[in-house]
Amino acid sequence: MRISGVAMVAALALTGVAGCSDGPDRTAAVPIAAASTPAPERLTLEVAAQAFRSFIANDDVARASGDERLALSWAADGHSQLTAAEYRKAAFVGDPVPRYDYGTPALYVPRLTTYPQWFVVSVPRTVRGEEKSERTAMLAFVRKSAGVRWRLSLATLLGEKTGEKAKEKADEKTDEKTGAPKVVLDGEGYATALATFDDSLVLRPNGVSAIQATLGEEGPDSVAARVMKSGPHTTGYYTRARRAEKKEKEAGVASDDVLLSTQSPIFALRTVGGGGLVLYAMTHETVTLLRNKERGRLGVPRGTEHLLNSIILTDEVHVTEMLQFAAAVPAKPGPKARSRPRAEVIAAAGDTVRAAVPQTP
């Protein structure tokens, strides 16, 4: 697998004008009002709580009415793609968009006075009408500049470490309800944001996705296994790909897939014990080719029907999944440590957001 990262920059140009008089040849300066930028609003616990309440209220209105435009106005980054795909799928199959009920949230709000501003919410979430569907969702909200609304940038789901199972594995560093690492809060309830290049952890936050992708490509024997644990969202990609090879060969097809970094923000918070909770997004790109053309045409990949303009495929199809994760990353051990702790992917969510058939020249 190959890893790619792209950085984006923006510039704003300001221009002025001058005026002239009817008198002798001279130029008079015309006063121009100085451009003003709204003063950044300090991010507080109250601001974050209100932003979360506004989101769940408006998101539910959008879901109840099937209003994709409203839903997209409250989404950002990779979650915009997931939202658009979700509404398109509902329209394609004729089902309503799922609605959610939320429990009591835990807000992790850094002390930020400049933009972009962000905060994370950990909250029990249930799919309305589905029994035993409760999962703990981790939601990252972002406000990129003054004058714009808060939007949901990332939503991922913790693994099934809830209830009694979580309590059995909980310690002073983990939450007994969810099994997730405890976020450090100061005396006023604020969290500590970590820089994406923070090197106090066994993995820098901006390097977590690269290690995860390496494990998915190389499997448990990879050197990356020294710093990240195996699991369904790391070495699991490698295992599933190897299992699929035999079936693909028998079907006369071949596929190549790769996990890639994205331009979406990375959200990192300090946890008890000096570690970090890192939320980030990746894409999973898959290209499937028909090797034995005597077998006819490729079949439509499962779950992509609503994303294809045609169900008549040729000999190649490209599929993109948007994936959103959370990882628990321990602090670097001291020089006398007997073992090296490893990062672990603890939350995952995502879906297919794009499918395409290359056009024949």
mmCIF file of C-alpha atoms in Angstrom:
data_model
loop_
_atom_site.group_PDB
_atom_site.id
_atom_site.type_symbol
_atom_site.label_atom_id
_atom_site.label_comp_id
_atom_site.label_asym_id
_atom_site.label_seq_id
_atom_site.Cartn_x
_atom_site.Cartn_y
_atom_site.Cartn_z
ATOM 1 C CA MET A 1 0.000 0.000 0.000
ATOM 2 C CA ARG A 2 1.133 3.546 -0.689
ATOM 3 C CA ILE A 3 0.519 6.440 1.613
ATOM 4 C CA SER A 4 -0.169 9.945 0.373
ATOM 5 C CA GLY A 5 -0.715 13.183 2.237
ATOM 6 C CA VAL A 6 -1.714 16.501 0.754
ATOM 7 C CA ALA A 7 -1.503 19.900 2.418
ATOM 8 C CA MET A 8 -3.656 22.794 1.346
ATOM 9 C CA VAL A 9 -2.908 26.533 1.621
ATOM 10 C CA ALA A 10 -5.074 29.573 0.885
ATOM 11 C CA ALA A 11 -4.316 33.267 0.275
ATOM 12 C CA LEU A 12 -6.511 36.350 0.405
ATOM 13 C CA ALA A 13 -5.527 39.424 -1.685
ATOM 14 C CA LEU A 14 -6.728 42.882 -0.776
ATOM 15 C CA THR A 15 -6.669 45.790 -3.280
ATOM 16 C CA GLY A 16 -7.018 49.560 -2.810
ATOM 17 C CA VAL A 17 -8.198 52.462 -5.043
ATOM 18 C CA ALA A 18 -7.204 56.122 -5.415
ATOM 19 C CA GLY A 19 -9.137 59.192 -6.556
ATOM 20 C CA CYS A 20 -8.192 62.451 -8.334
ATOM 21 C CA SER A 21 -9.356 66.122 -8.017
ATOM 22 C CA ASP A 22 -10.447 68.741 -10.564
ATOM 23 C CA GLY A 23 -7.770 71.214 -9.453
ATOM 24 C CA PRO A 24 -4.079 71.311 -10.307
ATOM 25 C CA ASP A 25 -2.449 68.102 -11.308
ATOM 26 C CA ARG A 26 -2.298 66.314 -8.012
ATOM 27 C CA THR A 27 -3.512 63.042 -6.607
ATOM 28 C CA ALA A 28 -5.538 62.991 -3.450
ATOM 29 C CA ALA A 29 -5.720 59.936 -1.283
ATOM 30 C CA VAL A 30 -9.203 58.589 -0.745
ATOM 31 C CA PRO A 31 -9.743 57.165 2.731
ATOM 32 C CA ILE A 32 -10.555 53.470 2.624
ATOM 33 C CA ALA A 33 -12.140 51.605 5.480
ATOM 34 C CA ALA A 34 -9.708 49.053 6.800
ATOM 35 C CA ALA A 35 -10.755 45.475 6.243
ATOM 36 C CA SER A 36 -11.820 43.988 9.531
ATOM 37 C CA THR A 37 -11.738 40.384 10.556
ATOM 38 C CA PRO A 38 -14.160 39.256 13.256
ATOM 39 C CA ALA A 39 -12.376 38.649 16.516
ATOM 40 C CA PRO A 40 -12.087 34.916 17.205
ATOM 41 C CA GLU A 41 -14.655 33.638 19.661
ATOM 42 C CA ARG A 42 -13.069 31.772 22.535
ATOM 43 C CA LEU A 43 -14.106 28.140 22.497
ATOM 44 C CA THR A 44 -15.829 27.288 25.763
ATOM 45 C CA LEU A 45 -17.640 24.294 27.188
ATOM 46 C CA GLU A 46 -20.914 26.169 26.757
ATOM 47 C CA VAL A 47 -20.213 26.965 23.093
ATOM 48 C CA ALA A 48 -19.375 23.306 22.408
ATOM 49 C CA ALA A 49 -22.473 22.037 24.211
ATOM 50 C CA GLN A 50 -24.712 24.382 22.228
ATOM 51 C CA ALA A 51 -23.020 23.403 18.967
ATOM 52 C CA PHE A 52 -23.622 19.725 19.698
ATOM 53 C CA ARG A 53 -27.282 20.310 20.568
ATOM 54 C CA SER A 54 -27.793 22.351 17.384
ATOM 55 C CA PHE A 55 -26.234 19.620 15.287
ATOM 56 C CA ILE A 56 -28.322 16.728 16.611
ATOM 57 C CA ALA A 57 -31.537 18.770 16.320
ATOM 58 C CA ASN A 58 -30.917 19.847 12.723
ATOM 59 C CA ASP A 59 -29.484 16.488 11.682
ATOM 60 C CA ASP A 60 -32.643 14.778 12.940
ATOM 61 C CA VAL A 61 -34.846 17.217 11.020
ATOM 62 C CA ALA A 62 -32.855 16.460 7.879
ATOM 63 C CA ARG A 63 -33.095 12.705 8.411
ATOM 64 C CA ALA A 64 -36.809 12.784 9.207
ATOM 65 C CA SER A 65 -37.573 14.710 6.013
ATOM 66 C CA GLY A 66 -34.896 13.199 3.780
ATOM 67 C CA ASP A 67 -33.421 16.680 3.256
ATOM 68 C CA GLU A 68 -29.911 15.983 1.941
ATOM 69 C CA ARG A 69 -29.119 19.665 1.442
ATOM 70 C CA LEU A 70 -29.823 20.446 5.096
ATOM 71 C CA ALA A 71 -27.783 17.443 6.217
ATOM 72 C CA LEU A 72 -24.809 18.496 4.088
ATOM 73 C CA SER A 73 -24.919 22.017 5.511
ATOM 74 C CA TRP A 74 -23.999 20.480 8.886
ATOM 75 C CA ALA A 75 -21.232 18.193 7.571
ATOM 76 C CA ALA A 76 -17.606 18.852 6.651
ATOM 77 C CA ASP A 77 -14.532 17.091 5.303
ATOM 78 C CA GLY A 78 -14.840 13.332 4.813
ATOM 79 C CA HIS A 79 -18.162 13.245 6.603
ATOM 80 C CA SER A 80 -19.693 15.280 3.777
ATOM 81 C CA GLN A 81 -18.952 12.410 1.393
ATOM 82 C CA LEU A 82 -20.413 9.860 3.794
ATOM 83 C CA THR A 83 -23.543 11.961 4.267
ATOM 84 C CA ALA A 84 -24.114 12.366 0.526
ATOM 85 C CA ALA A 85 -23.642 8.632 -0.051
ATOM 86 C CA GLU A 86 -26.015 7.762 2.810
ATOM 87 C CA TYR A 87 -28.841 9.900 1.410
ATOM 88 C CA ARG A 88 -28.230 8.652 -2.117
ATOM 89 C CA LYS A 89 -28.445 5.048 -0.935
ATOM 90 C CA ALA A 90 -31.700 5.699 0.940
ATOM 91 C CA ALA A 91 -33.232 7.272 -2.174
ATOM 92 C CA PHE A 92 -32.035 4.380 -4.343
ATOM 93 C CA VAL A 93 -33.528 1.609 -2.183
ATOM 94 C CA GLY A 94 -36.577 3.606 -1.134
ATOM 95 C CA ASP A 95 -35.861 3.450 2.585
ATOM 96 C CA PRO A 96 -35.809 6.377 5.033
ATOM 97 C CA VAL A 97 -32.459 7.633 6.248
ATOM 98 C CA PRO A 98 -31.706 6.154 9.699
ATOM 99 C CA ARG A 99 -32.377 8.430 12.663
ATOM 100 C CA TYR A 100 -30.453 8.444 15.938
ATOM 101 C CA ASP A 101 -31.165 8.886 19.619
ATOM 102 C CA TYR A 102 -28.330 10.183 21.796
ATOM 103 C CA GLY A 103 -27.509 9.641 25.449
ATOM 104 C CA THR A 104 -25.579 11.897 27.813
ATOM 105 C CA PRO A 105 -22.500 13.261 26.036
ATOM 106 C CA ALA A 106 -18.969 13.697 27.368
ATOM 107 C CA LEU A 107 -17.421 16.805 25.772
ATOM 108 C CA TYR A 108 -13.666 17.096 25.249
ATOM 109 C CA VAL A 109 -13.081 20.772 24.553
ATOM 110 C CA PRO A 110 -9.564 22.197 24.112
ATOM 111 C CA ARG A 111 -8.794 25.789 25.053
ATOM 112 C CA LEU A 112 -8.693 27.326 21.575
ATOM 113 C CA THR A 113 -8.871 31.017 20.673
ATOM 114 C CA THR A 114 -7.849 30.839 16.990
ATOM 115 C CA TYR A 115 -9.342 29.075 13.991
ATOM 116 C CA PRO A 116 -9.913 26.363 13.065
ATOM 117 C CA GLN A 117 -11.564 25.400 16.342
ATOM 118 C CA TRP A 118 -12.666 21.882 17.204
ATOM 119 C CA PHE A 119 -13.902 19.615 19.953
ATOM 120 C CA VAL A 120 -14.735 15.922 20.396
ATOM 121 C CA VAL A 121 -17.867 14.318 21.831
ATOM 122 C CA SER A 122 -18.126 10.777 23.181
ATOM 123 C CA VAL A 123 -21.788 9.806 23.394
ATOM 124 C CA PRO A 124 -24.003 6.684 23.455
ATOM 125 C CA ARG A 125 -25.961 6.544 20.196
ATOM 126 C CA THR A 126 -28.835 4.277 19.211
ATOM 127 C CA VAL A 127 -30.384 3.738 15.795
ATOM 128 C CA ARG A 128 -34.026 4.616 16.312
ATOM 129 C CA GLY A 129 -36.272 1.576 16.010
ATOM 130 C CA GLU A 130 -33.443 -0.947 16.304
ATOM 131 C CA GLU A 131 -33.166 -2.780 19.593
ATOM 132 C CA LYS A 132 -29.728 -3.410 21.057
ATOM 133 C CA SER A 133 -28.122 -1.024 18.554
ATOM 134 C CA GLU A 134 -26.461 1.243 21.124
ATOM 135 C CA ARG A 135 -22.827 2.060 20.408
ATOM 136 C CA THR A 136 -20.543 4.755 21.712
ATOM 137 C CA ALA A 137 -19.949 7.308 18.967
ATOM 138 C CA MET A 138 -16.955 9.630 18.900
ATOM 139 C CA LEU A 139 -17.799 12.798 17.003
ATOM 140 C CA ALA A 140 -15.359 15.554 16.016
ATOM 141 C CA PHE A 141 -16.813 18.971 15.255
ATOM 142 C CA VAL A 142 -14.944 21.776 13.520
ATOM 143 C CA ARG A 143 -15.474 25.480 12.969
ATOM 144 C CA LYS A 144 -13.002 26.661 10.386
ATOM 145 C CA SER A 145 -13.477 30.429 10.609
ATOM 146 C CA ALA A 146 -15.554 33.136 12.225
ATOM 147 C CA GLY A 147 -19.036 33.524 10.852
ATOM 148 C CA VAL A 148 -19.506 29.894 9.845
ATOM 149 C CA ARG A 149 -21.378 27.207 11.730
ATOM 150 C CA TRP A 150 -19.975 24.217 13.530
ATOM 151 C CA ARG A 151 -20.015 21.088 11.357
ATOM 152 C CA LEU A 152 -19.478 17.397 11.945
ATOM 153 C CA SER A 153 -16.104 16.448 10.440
ATOM 154 C CA LEU A 154 -15.738 12.874 11.707
ATOM 155 C CA ALA A 155 -17.938 10.217 13.308
ATOM 156 C CA THR A 156 -16.582 6.857 14.387
ATOM 157 C CA LEU A 157 -17.836 4.036 16.612
ATOM 158 C CA LEU A 158 -15.985 2.399 19.465
ATOM 159 C CA GLY A 159 -15.661 -1.363 19.488
ATOM 160 C CA GLU A 160 -17.955 -3.530 21.588
ATOM 161 C CA LYS A 161 -15.990 -2.935 24.802
ATOM 162 C CA THR A 162 -19.043 -1.792 26.730
ATOM 163 C CA GLY A 163 -20.830 -2.793 29.906
ATOM 164 C CA GLU A 164 -19.303 -5.536 32.010
ATOM 165 C CA LYS A 165 -16.611 -6.338 29.446
ATOM 166 C CA ALA A 166 -15.296 -2.803 29.668
ATOM 167 C CA LYS A 167 -15.359 -2.819 33.461
ATOM 168 C CA GLU A 168 -13.278 -5.996 33.553
ATOM 169 C CA LYS A 169 -10.545 -4.405 31.435
ATOM 170 C CA ALA A 170 -10.768 -0.878 32.847
ATOM 171 C CA ASP A 171 -7.937 0.623 34.875
ATOM 172 C CA GLU A 172 -6.996 4.120 35.987
ATOM 173 C CA LYS A 173 -6.272 5.037 32.351
ATOM 174 C CA THR A 174 -9.437 3.715 30.697
ATOM 175 C CA ASP A 175 -13.145 4.438 30.900
ATOM 176 C CA GLU A 176 -15.029 1.555 32.532
ATOM 177 C CA LYS A 177 -18.108 2.184 30.366
ATOM 178 C CA THR A 178 -16.429 2.226 26.957
ATOM 179 C CA GLY A 179 -12.919 0.854 27.341
ATOM 180 C CA ALA A 180 -11.548 3.994 25.648
ATOM 181 C CA PRO A 181 -8.603 5.870 27.144
ATOM 182 C CA LYS A 182 -9.552 8.617 29.588
ATOM 183 C CA VAL A 183 -9.026 12.130 28.286
ATOM 184 C CA VAL A 184 -7.197 14.455 30.671
ATOM 185 C CA LEU A 185 -9.393 17.310 31.917
ATOM 186 C CA ASP A 186 -8.150 20.287 33.887
ATOM 187 C CA GLY A 187 -9.834 21.783 36.942
ATOM 188 C CA GLU A 188 -12.362 23.641 34.777
ATOM 189 C CA GLY A 189 -13.174 20.650 32.598
ATOM 190 C CA TYR A 190 -11.101 21.527 29.522
ATOM 191 C CA ALA A 191 -9.086 19.001 27.510
ATOM 192 C CA THR A 192 -5.555 19.400 26.153
ATOM 193 C CA ALA A 193 -5.080 19.405 22.380
ATOM 194 C CA LEU A 194 -1.975 17.743 20.968
ATOM 195 C CA ALA A 195 -0.107 18.970 17.919
ATOM 196 C CA THR A 196 -0.235 16.567 14.995
ATOM 197 C CA PHE A 197 3.574 16.365 15.147
ATOM 198 C CA ASP A 198 3.733 15.758 18.914
ATOM 199 C CA ASP A 199 6.595 13.320 19.504
ATOM 200 C CA SER A 200 5.854 12.478 23.136
ATOM 201 C CA LEU A 201 3.807 9.489 21.897
ATOM 202 C CA VAL A 202 5.034 6.193 20.444
ATOM 203 C CA LEU A 203 3.519 7.476 17.171
ATOM 204 C CA ARG A 204 3.040 11.079 16.156
ATOM 205 C CA PRO A 205 -0.658 11.760 15.504
ATOM 206 C CA ASN A 206 0.048 12.518 11.842
ATOM 207 C CA GLY A 207 1.863 9.200 11.457
ATOM 208 C CA VAL A 208 -0.823 6.884 12.831
ATOM 209 C CA SER A 209 -2.545 6.359 9.472
ATOM 210 C CA ALA A 210 0.743 5.498 7.728
ATOM 211 C CA ILE A 211 1.510 2.746 10.238
ATOM 212 C CA GLN A 212 -2.051 1.430 9.990
ATOM 213 C CA ALA A 213 -1.777 1.294 6.199
ATOM 214 C CA THR A 214 1.575 -0.493 6.403
ATOM 215 C CA LEU A 215 0.079 -3.197 8.600
ATOM 216 C CA GLY A 216 -2.789 -3.569 6.154
ATOM 217 C CA GLU A 217 -0.329 -4.050 3.314
ATOM 218 C CA GLU A 218 2.335 -6.199 4.988
ATOM 219 C CA GLY A 219 0.439 -8.053 7.712
ATOM 220 C CA PRO A 220 1.483 -9.115 11.215
ATOM 221 C CA ASP A 221 5.107 -9.765 10.210
ATOM 222 C CA SER A 222 5.601 -6.102 9.318
ATOM 223 C CA VAL A 223 8.026 -4.013 11.337
ATOM 224 C CA ALA A 224 5.048 -1.694 11.925
ATOM 225 C CA ALA A 225 3.633 -4.362 14.265
ATOM 226 C CA ARG A 226 6.218 -3.222 16.803
ATOM 227 C CA VAL A 227 4.344 0.051 17.320
ATOM 228 C CA MET A 228 0.702 -0.838 16.524
ATOM 229 C CA LYS A 229 -1.426 -3.807 17.535
ATOM 230 C CA SER A 230 -2.968 -6.253 15.101
ATOM 231 C CA GLY A 231 -6.718 -6.101 14.647
ATOM 232 C CA PRO A 232 -9.558 -6.039 12.125
ATOM 233 C CA HIS A 233 -8.654 -2.517 10.980
ATOM 234 C CA THR A 234 -4.903 -3.094 10.669
ATOM 235 C CA THR A 235 -3.664 -6.586 9.827
ATOM 236 C CA GLY A 236 -7.285 -7.509 9.140
ATOM 237 C CA TYR A 237 -7.041 -5.853 5.720
ATOM 238 C CA TYR A 238 -4.058 -8.070 4.905
ATOM 239 C CA THR A 239 -5.830 -11.230 6.078
ATOM 240 C CA ARG A 240 -9.009 -10.487 4.129
ATOM 241 C CA ALA A 241 -7.049 -9.726 0.968
ATOM 242 C CA ARG A 242 -5.162 -13.030 1.143
ATOM 243 C CA ARG A 243 -8.404 -14.954 1.661
ATOM 244 C CA ALA A 244 -10.004 -13.236 -1.312
ATOM 245 C CA GLU A 245 -7.178 -14.045 -3.722
ATOM 246 C CA LYS A 246 -8.208 -17.672 -4.248
ATOM 247 C CA LYS A 247 -11.848 -16.788 -4.891
ATOM 248 C CA GLU A 248 -10.853 -14.019 -7.278
ATOM 249 C CA LYS A 249 -8.588 -16.347 -9.232
ATOM 250 C CA GLU A 250 -11.385 -18.873 -9.615
ATOM 251 C CA ALA A 251 -13.717 -16.092 -10.795
ATOM 252 C CA GLY A 252 -11.203 -14.802 -13.316
ATOM 253 C CA VAL A 253 -10.746 -11.423 -11.638
ATOM 254 C CA ALA A 254 -8.015 -9.651 -9.729
ATOM 255 C CA SER A 255 -8.096 -6.682 -7.381
ATOM 256 C CA ASP A 256 -5.647 -4.224 -5.907
ATOM 257 C CA ASP A 257 -6.445 -2.121 -2.867
ATOM 258 C CA VAL A 258 -4.672 0.588 -0.909
ATOM 259 C CA LEU A 259 -5.285 2.596 2.266
ATOM 260 C CA LEU A 260 -4.541 6.288 1.823
ATOM 261 C CA SER A 261 -4.264 9.332 4.053
ATOM 262 C CA THR A 262 -6.714 12.178 3.445
ATOM 263 C CA GLN A 263 -6.814 15.953 3.684
ATOM 264 C CA SER A 264 -9.283 15.743 6.579
ATOM 265 C CA PRO A 265 -8.200 17.212 9.935
ATOM 266 C CA ILE A 266 -6.557 15.113 12.622
ATOM 267 C CA PHE A 267 -7.942 15.557 16.150
ATOM 268 C CA ALA A 268 -5.610 14.597 19.002
ATOM 269 C CA LEU A 269 -6.198 14.885 22.757
ATOM 270 C CA ARG A 270 -3.969 14.130 25.753
ATOM 271 C CA THR A 271 -5.028 11.082 27.761
ATOM 272 C CA VAL A 272 -4.294 9.933 31.303
ATOM 273 C CA GLY A 273 -0.787 8.507 31.519
ATOM 274 C CA GLY A 274 0.667 10.853 28.912
ATOM 275 C CA GLY A 275 -0.795 9.142 25.834
ATOM 276 C CA GLY A 276 -3.110 10.462 23.170
ATOM 277 C CA LEU A 277 -6.533 9.832 21.657
ATOM 278 C CA VAL A 278 -6.223 10.430 17.907
ATOM 279 C CA LEU A 279 -9.178 10.730 15.508
ATOM 280 C CA TYR A 280 -8.454 10.688 11.766
ATOM 281 C CA ALA A 281 -9.798 9.634 8.372
ATOM 282 C CA MET A 282 -8.489 7.449 5.537
ATOM 283 C CA THR A 283 -9.739 6.190 2.203
ATOM 284 C CA HIS A 284 -9.705 2.584 1.046
ATOM 285 C CA GLU A 285 -9.318 2.467 -2.738
ATOM 286 C CA THR A 286 -10.002 -0.794 -4.612
ATOM 287 C CA VAL A 287 -9.551 -1.497 -8.319
ATOM 288 C CA THR A 288 -11.041 -4.735 -9.644
ATOM 289 C CA LEU A 289 -10.047 -6.067 -13.072
ATOM 290 C CA LEU A 290 -11.541 -8.826 -15.194
ATOM 291 C CA ARG A 291 -8.632 -11.094 -16.139
ATOM 292 C CA ASN A 292 -10.569 -13.808 -17.921
ATOM 293 C CA LYS A 293 -12.742 -11.927 -20.403
ATOM 294 C CA GLU A 294 -14.280 -15.179 -21.628
ATOM 295 C CA ARG A 295 -16.310 -15.136 -18.412
ATOM 296 C CA GLY A 296 -18.226 -12.081 -19.602
ATOM 297 C CA ARG A 297 -18.375 -8.891 -17.572
ATOM 298 C CA LEU A 298 -17.686 -7.883 -14.022
ATOM 299 C CA GLY A 299 -20.521 -8.008 -11.540
ATOM 300 C CA VAL A 300 -21.562 -4.900 -9.633
ATOM 301 C CA PRO A 301 -19.652 -4.784 -6.315
ATOM 302 C CA ARG A 302 -21.962 -5.217 -3.343
ATOM 303 C CA GLY A 303 -23.148 -1.951 -1.859
ATOM 304 C CA THR A 304 -22.238 0.226 -4.847
ATOM 305 C CA GLU A 305 -25.406 0.037 -6.924
ATOM 306 C CA HIS A 306 -26.554 3.486 -5.793
ATOM 307 C CA LEU A 307 -23.229 5.049 -6.749
ATOM 308 C CA LEU A 308 -22.924 3.747 -10.312
ATOM 309 C CA ASN A 309 -24.503 5.517 -13.263
ATOM 310 C CA SER A 310 -24.768 2.178 -15.039
ATOM 311 C CA ILE A 311 -25.077 -1.404 -13.837
ATOM 312 C CA ILE A 312 -23.487 -2.616 -17.066
ATOM 313 C CA LEU A 313 -19.798 -2.953 -16.287
ATOM 314 C CA THR A 314 -16.885 -3.685 -18.587
ATOM 315 C CA ASP A 315 -13.622 -5.140 -17.334
ATOM 316 C CA GLU A 316 -12.650 -2.629 -14.619
ATOM 317 C CA VAL A 317 -14.311 -0.896 -11.673
ATOM 318 C CA HIS A 318 -12.953 1.529 -9.057
ATOM 319 C CA VAL A 319 -14.452 1.735 -5.554
ATOM 320 C CA THR A 320 -13.636 4.223 -2.765
ATOM 321 C CA GLU A 321 -14.541 3.863 0.907
ATOM 322 C CA MET A 322 -14.278 6.757 3.355
ATOM 323 C CA LEU A 323 -13.142 5.384 6.717
ATOM 324 C CA GLN A 324 -12.982 7.231 10.035
ATOM 325 C CA PHE A 325 -10.984 5.929 12.987
ATOM 326 C CA ALA A 326 -9.886 6.617 16.537
ATOM 327 C CA ALA A 327 -6.658 5.235 17.950
ATOM 328 C CA ALA A 328 -5.277 5.051 21.474
ATOM 329 C CA VAL A 329 -1.598 5.971 21.290
ATOM 330 C CA PRO A 330 0.512 5.436 24.441
ATOM 331 C CA ALA A 331 3.240 7.754 25.628
ATOM 332 C CA LYS A 332 6.833 6.924 24.775
ATOM 333 C CA PRO A 333 8.301 4.622 27.418
ATOM 334 C CA GLY A 334 11.217 5.712 29.535
ATOM 335 C CA PRO A 335 14.767 4.495 28.877
ATOM 336 C CA LYS A 336 14.455 1.790 31.541
ATOM 337 C CA ALA A 337 11.117 0.409 30.315
ATOM 338 C CA ARG A 338 11.108 -3.362 29.787
ATOM 339 C CA SER A 339 8.559 -3.297 26.987
ATOM 340 C CA ARG A 340 7.360 -0.881 24.347
ATOM 341 C CA PRO A 341 3.623 -0.103 24.405
ATOM 342 C CA ARG A 342 1.784 -0.122 21.094
ATOM 343 C CA ALA A 343 -0.956 1.999 19.584
ATOM 344 C CA GLU A 344 -4.365 0.421 19.001
ATOM 345 C CA VAL A 345 -7.213 1.298 16.633
ATOM 346 C CA ILE A 346 -10.203 1.383 18.983
ATOM 347 C CA ALA A 347 -12.976 2.866 16.819
ATOM 348 C CA ALA A 348 -13.955 2.604 13.174
ATOM 349 C CA ALA A 349 -16.790 3.554 10.870
ATOM 350 C CA GLY A 350 -17.255 4.322 7.198
ATOM 351 C CA ASP A 351 -18.901 3.337 3.959
ATOM 352 C CA THR A 352 -18.478 3.320 0.210
ATOM 353 C CA VAL A 353 -18.675 6.860 -1.164
ATOM 354 C CA ARG A 354 -17.694 6.440 -4.801
ATOM 355 C CA ALA A 355 -17.810 3.779 -7.530
ATOM 356 C CA ALA A 356 -16.850 4.351 -11.135
ATOM 357 C CA VAL A 357 -16.293 2.494 -14.382
ATOM 358 C CA PRO A 358 -13.466 3.962 -16.508
ATOM 359 C CA GLN A 359 -14.716 5.291 -19.810
ATOM 360 C CA THR A 360 -13.584 3.403 -22.895
ATOM 361 C CA PRO A 361 -11.585 5.688 -25.226
#
